[in-house]
mmCIF file of C-alpha atoms in Angstrom:
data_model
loop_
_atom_site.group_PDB
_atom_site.id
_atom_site.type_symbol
_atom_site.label_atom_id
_atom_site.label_comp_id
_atom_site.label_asym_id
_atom_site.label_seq_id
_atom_site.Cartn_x
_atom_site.Cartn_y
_atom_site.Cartn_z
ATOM 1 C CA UNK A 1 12.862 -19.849 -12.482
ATOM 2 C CA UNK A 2 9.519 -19.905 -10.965
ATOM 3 C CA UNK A 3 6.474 -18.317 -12.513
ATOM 4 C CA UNK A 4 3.553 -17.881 -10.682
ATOM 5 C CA UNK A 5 -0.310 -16.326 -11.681
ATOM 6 C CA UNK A 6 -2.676 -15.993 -8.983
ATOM 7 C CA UNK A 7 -6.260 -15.629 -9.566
ATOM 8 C CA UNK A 8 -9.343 -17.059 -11.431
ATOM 9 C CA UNK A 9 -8.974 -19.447 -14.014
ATOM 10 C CA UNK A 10 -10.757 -17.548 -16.739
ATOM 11 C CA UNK A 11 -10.035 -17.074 -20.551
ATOM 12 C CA UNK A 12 -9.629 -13.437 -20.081
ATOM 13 C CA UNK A 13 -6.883 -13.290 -16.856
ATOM 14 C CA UNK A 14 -4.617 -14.572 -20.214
ATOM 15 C CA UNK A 15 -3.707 -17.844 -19.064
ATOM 16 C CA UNK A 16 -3.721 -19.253 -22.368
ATOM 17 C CA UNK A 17 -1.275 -16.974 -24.041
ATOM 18 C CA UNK A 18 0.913 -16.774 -20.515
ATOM 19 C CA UNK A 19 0.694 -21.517 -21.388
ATOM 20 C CA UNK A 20 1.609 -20.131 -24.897
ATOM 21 C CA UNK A 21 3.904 -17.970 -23.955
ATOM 22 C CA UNK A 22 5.832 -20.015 -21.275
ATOM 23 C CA UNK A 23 5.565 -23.330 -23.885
ATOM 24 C CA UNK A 24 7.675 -21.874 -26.544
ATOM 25 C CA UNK A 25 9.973 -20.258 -23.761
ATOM 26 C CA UNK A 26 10.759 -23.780 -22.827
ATOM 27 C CA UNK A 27 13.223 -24.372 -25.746
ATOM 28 C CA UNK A 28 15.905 -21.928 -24.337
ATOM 29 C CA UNK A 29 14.965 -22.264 -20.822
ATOM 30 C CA UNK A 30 13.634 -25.888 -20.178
ATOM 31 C CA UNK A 31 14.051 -25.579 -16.537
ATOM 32 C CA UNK A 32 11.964 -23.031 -15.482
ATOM 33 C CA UNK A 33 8.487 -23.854 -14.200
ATOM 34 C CA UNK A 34 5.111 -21.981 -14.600
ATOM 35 C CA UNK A 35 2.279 -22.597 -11.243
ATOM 36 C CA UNK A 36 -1.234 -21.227 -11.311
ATOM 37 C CA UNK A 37 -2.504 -20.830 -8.208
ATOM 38 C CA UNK A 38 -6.994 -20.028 -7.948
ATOM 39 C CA UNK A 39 -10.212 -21.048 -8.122
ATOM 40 C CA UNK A 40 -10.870 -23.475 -11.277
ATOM 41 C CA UNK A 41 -14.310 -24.167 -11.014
ATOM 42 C CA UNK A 42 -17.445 -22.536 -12.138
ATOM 43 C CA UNK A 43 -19.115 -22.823 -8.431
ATOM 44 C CA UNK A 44 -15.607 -20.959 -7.339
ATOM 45 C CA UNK A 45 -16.235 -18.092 -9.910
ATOM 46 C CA UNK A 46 -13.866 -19.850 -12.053
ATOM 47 C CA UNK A 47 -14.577 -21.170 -15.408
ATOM 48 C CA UNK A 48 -14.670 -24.937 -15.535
ATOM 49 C CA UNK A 49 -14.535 -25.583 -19.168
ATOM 50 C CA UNK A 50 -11.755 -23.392 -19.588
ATOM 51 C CA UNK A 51 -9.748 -25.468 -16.711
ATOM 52 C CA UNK A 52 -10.230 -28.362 -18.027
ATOM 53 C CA UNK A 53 -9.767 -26.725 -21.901
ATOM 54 C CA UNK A 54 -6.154 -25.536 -20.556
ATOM 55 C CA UNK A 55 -4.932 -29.176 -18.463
ATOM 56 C CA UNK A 56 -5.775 -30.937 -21.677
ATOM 57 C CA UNK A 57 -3.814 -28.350 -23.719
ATOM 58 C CA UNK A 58 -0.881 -29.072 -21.100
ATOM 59 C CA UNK A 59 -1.235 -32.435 -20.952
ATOM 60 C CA UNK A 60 -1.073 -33.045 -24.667
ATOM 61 C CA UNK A 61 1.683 -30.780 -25.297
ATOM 62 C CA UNK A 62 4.278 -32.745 -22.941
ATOM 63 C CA UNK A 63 4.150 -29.699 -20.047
ATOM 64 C CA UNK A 64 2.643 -31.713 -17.048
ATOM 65 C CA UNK A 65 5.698 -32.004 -15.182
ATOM 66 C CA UNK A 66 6.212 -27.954 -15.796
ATOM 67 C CA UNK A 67 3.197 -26.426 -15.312
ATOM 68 C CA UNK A 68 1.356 -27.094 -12.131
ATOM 69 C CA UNK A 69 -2.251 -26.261 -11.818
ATOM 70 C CA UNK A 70 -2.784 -25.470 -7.889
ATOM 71 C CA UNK A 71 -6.201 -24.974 -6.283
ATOM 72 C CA UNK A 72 -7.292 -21.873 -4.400
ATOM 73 C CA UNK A 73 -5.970 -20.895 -1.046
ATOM 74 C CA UNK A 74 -7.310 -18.554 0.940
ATOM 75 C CA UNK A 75 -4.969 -18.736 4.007
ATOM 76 C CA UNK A 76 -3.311 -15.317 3.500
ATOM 77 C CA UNK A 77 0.092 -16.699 5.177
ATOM 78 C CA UNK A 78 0.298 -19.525 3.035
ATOM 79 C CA UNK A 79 -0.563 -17.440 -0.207
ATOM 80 C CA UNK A 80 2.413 -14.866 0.252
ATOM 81 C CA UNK A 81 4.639 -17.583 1.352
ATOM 82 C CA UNK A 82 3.739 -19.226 -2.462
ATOM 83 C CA UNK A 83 4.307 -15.466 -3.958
ATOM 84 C CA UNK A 84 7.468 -15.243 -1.985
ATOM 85 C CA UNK A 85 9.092 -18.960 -3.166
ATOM 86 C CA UNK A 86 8.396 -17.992 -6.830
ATOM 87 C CA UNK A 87 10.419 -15.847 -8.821
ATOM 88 C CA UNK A 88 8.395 -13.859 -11.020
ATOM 89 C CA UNK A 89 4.716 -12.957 -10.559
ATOM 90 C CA UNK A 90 2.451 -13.355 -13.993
ATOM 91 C CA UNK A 91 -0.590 -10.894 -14.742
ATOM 92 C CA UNK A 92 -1.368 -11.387 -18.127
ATOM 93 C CA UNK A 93 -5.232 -9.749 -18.414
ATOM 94 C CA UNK A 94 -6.710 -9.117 -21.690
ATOM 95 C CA UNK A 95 -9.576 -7.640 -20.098
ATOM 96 C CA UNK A 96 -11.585 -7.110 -16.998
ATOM 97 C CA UNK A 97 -9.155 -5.045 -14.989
ATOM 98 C CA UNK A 98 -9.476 -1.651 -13.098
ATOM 99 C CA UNK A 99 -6.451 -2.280 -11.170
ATOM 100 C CA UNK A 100 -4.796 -5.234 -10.229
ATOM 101 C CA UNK A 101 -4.638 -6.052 -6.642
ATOM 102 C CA UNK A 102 -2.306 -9.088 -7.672
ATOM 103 C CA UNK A 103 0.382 -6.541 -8.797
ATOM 104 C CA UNK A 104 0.570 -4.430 -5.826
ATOM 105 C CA UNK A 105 1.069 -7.709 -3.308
ATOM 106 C CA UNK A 106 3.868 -9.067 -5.001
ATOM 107 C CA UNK A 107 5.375 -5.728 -5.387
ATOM 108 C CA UNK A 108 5.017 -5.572 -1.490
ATOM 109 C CA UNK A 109 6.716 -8.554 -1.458
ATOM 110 C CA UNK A 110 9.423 -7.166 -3.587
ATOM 111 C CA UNK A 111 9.123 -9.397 -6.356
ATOM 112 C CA UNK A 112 9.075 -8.833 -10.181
ATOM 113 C CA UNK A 113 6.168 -8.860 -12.748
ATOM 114 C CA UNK A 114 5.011 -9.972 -15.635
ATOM 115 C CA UNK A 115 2.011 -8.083 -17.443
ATOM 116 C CA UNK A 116 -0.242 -7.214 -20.363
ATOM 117 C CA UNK A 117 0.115 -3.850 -21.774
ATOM 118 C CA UNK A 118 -3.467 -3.772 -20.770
ATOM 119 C CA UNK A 119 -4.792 -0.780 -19.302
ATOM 120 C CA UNK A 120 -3.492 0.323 -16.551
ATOM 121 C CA UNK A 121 -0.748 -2.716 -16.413
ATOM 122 C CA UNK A 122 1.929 -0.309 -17.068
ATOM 123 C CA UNK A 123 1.181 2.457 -14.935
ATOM 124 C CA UNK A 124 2.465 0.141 -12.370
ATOM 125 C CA UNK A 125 4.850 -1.406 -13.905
ATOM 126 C CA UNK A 126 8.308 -0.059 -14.950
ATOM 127 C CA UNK A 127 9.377 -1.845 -18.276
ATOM 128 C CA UNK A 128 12.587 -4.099 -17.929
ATOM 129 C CA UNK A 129 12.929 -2.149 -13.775
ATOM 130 C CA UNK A 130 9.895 -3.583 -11.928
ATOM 131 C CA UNK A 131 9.149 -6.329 -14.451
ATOM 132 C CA UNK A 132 8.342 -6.568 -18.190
ATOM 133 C CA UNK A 133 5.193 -5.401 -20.234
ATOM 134 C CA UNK A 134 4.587 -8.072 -23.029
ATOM 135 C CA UNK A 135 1.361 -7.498 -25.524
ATOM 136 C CA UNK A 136 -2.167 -8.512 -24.250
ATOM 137 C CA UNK A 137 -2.893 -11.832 -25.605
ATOM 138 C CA UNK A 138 0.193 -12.786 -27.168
ATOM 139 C CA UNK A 139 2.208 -16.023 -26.759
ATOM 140 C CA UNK A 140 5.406 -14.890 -28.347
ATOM 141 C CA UNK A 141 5.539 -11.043 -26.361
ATOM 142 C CA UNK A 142 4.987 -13.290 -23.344
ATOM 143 C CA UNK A 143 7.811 -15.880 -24.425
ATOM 144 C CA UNK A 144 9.864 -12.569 -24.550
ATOM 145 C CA UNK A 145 9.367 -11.746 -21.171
ATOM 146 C CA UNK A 146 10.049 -14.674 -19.948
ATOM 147 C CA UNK A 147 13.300 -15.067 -21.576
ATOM 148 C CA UNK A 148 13.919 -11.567 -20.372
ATOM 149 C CA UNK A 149 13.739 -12.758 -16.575
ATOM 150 C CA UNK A 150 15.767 -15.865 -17.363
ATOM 151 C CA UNK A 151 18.217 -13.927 -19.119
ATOM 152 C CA UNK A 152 18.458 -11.533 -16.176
ATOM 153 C CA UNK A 153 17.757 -13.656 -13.535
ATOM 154 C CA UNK A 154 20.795 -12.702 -11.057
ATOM 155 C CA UNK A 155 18.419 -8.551 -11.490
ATOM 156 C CA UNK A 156 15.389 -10.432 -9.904
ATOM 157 C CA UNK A 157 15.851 -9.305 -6.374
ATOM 158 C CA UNK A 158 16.773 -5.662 -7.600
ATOM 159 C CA UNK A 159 14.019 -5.647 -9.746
ATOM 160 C CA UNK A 160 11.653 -6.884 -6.927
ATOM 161 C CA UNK A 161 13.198 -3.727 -5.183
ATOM 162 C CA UNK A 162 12.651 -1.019 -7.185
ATOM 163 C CA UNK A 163 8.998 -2.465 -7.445
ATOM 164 C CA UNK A 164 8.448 -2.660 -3.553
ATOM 165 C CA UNK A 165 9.994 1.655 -3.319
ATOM 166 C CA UNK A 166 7.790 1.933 -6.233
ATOM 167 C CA UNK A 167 4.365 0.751 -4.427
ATOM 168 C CA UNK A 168 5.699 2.401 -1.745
ATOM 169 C CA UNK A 169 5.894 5.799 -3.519
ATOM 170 C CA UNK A 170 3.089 5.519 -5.821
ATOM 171 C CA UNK A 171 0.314 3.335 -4.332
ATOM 172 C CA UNK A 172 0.324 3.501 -0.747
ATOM 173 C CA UNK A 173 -2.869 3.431 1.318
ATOM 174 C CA UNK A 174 -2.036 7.350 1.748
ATOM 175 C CA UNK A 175 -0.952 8.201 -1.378
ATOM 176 C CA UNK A 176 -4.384 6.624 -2.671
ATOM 177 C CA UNK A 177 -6.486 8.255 -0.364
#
């Protein structure tokens, strides 16, 4: 499977435990692949250390040919068309969050997620239905989730489903307003 985050590269979007996380997942599933996909650099709002803190990390620890760091795009076509070729979307915050934007798109685009518990991560997401709430921070909750998805992949598209009807119900511009 294909696991994609998209956003900043900055300690406390969770990166490091969603590396952790998908590293010790690779021992039952060595196939799947993990892509990042934002700005990395401090003059992009990024954090610069922490990108090059995290492609050491992956580089030392044998991932390079699993874990692909991409830069920003801000083409909006060509960013959904990356959130619609991967498989499960990752939003692992520890912090910072009111609501995540990042959730809702790839629930438009029916796909399944992968989030902290926290706050509000699981008001939007449905446990095991739209996706899977791991713990905030933690490597091994996120390993879980990820072995949850590759366990289940053949529910991906129904879980991607019941996320899209539950944007639909729950977060549309209407219901917001």
């Amino acid at each position: 499977l294909k696991f994609l985050y998209v956003g900043r590269f900055v300690p406390d979007k969770g990166i490091a435990s969603l590396v952790g996380g998908f590293e010790l997942s690779q021992r039952d599933f060595p196939l799947n692949r993990l892509e990042t996909i934002g700005p990395q650099t401090s003059e992009q709002g990024a954090s610069s250390h922490f990108f090059r803190k995290m492609s050491r990390h992956v580089a030392r620890h044998g991932l390079a040919d699993k874990v692909t760091f991409l830069p920003a795009e801000f083409d909006r076509a060509k960013l959904d068309a990356r959130i619609a070729a991967a498989d499960v979307i990752c939003v692992p915050s520890l912090s910072g969050e009111t609501f995540s934007m990042a959730i809702l798109e790839a629930m438009a685009l029916a796909k399944p997620v992968l989030v902290s518990d926290f706050s509000p991560m699981p008001e939007a997401v449905d446990h095991e239905i739209t996706g899977y709430v791991a713990r905030a921070g933690d490597a091994r909750s996120l390993a879980a989730g990820i072995g949850f998805f590759s366990a289940n992949s053949a529910r991906l598209s129904e879980m991607g489903r019941a996320g899209f009807e539950k944007a639909q119900r729950c977060f549309s511009v209407e219901k917001i307003a």
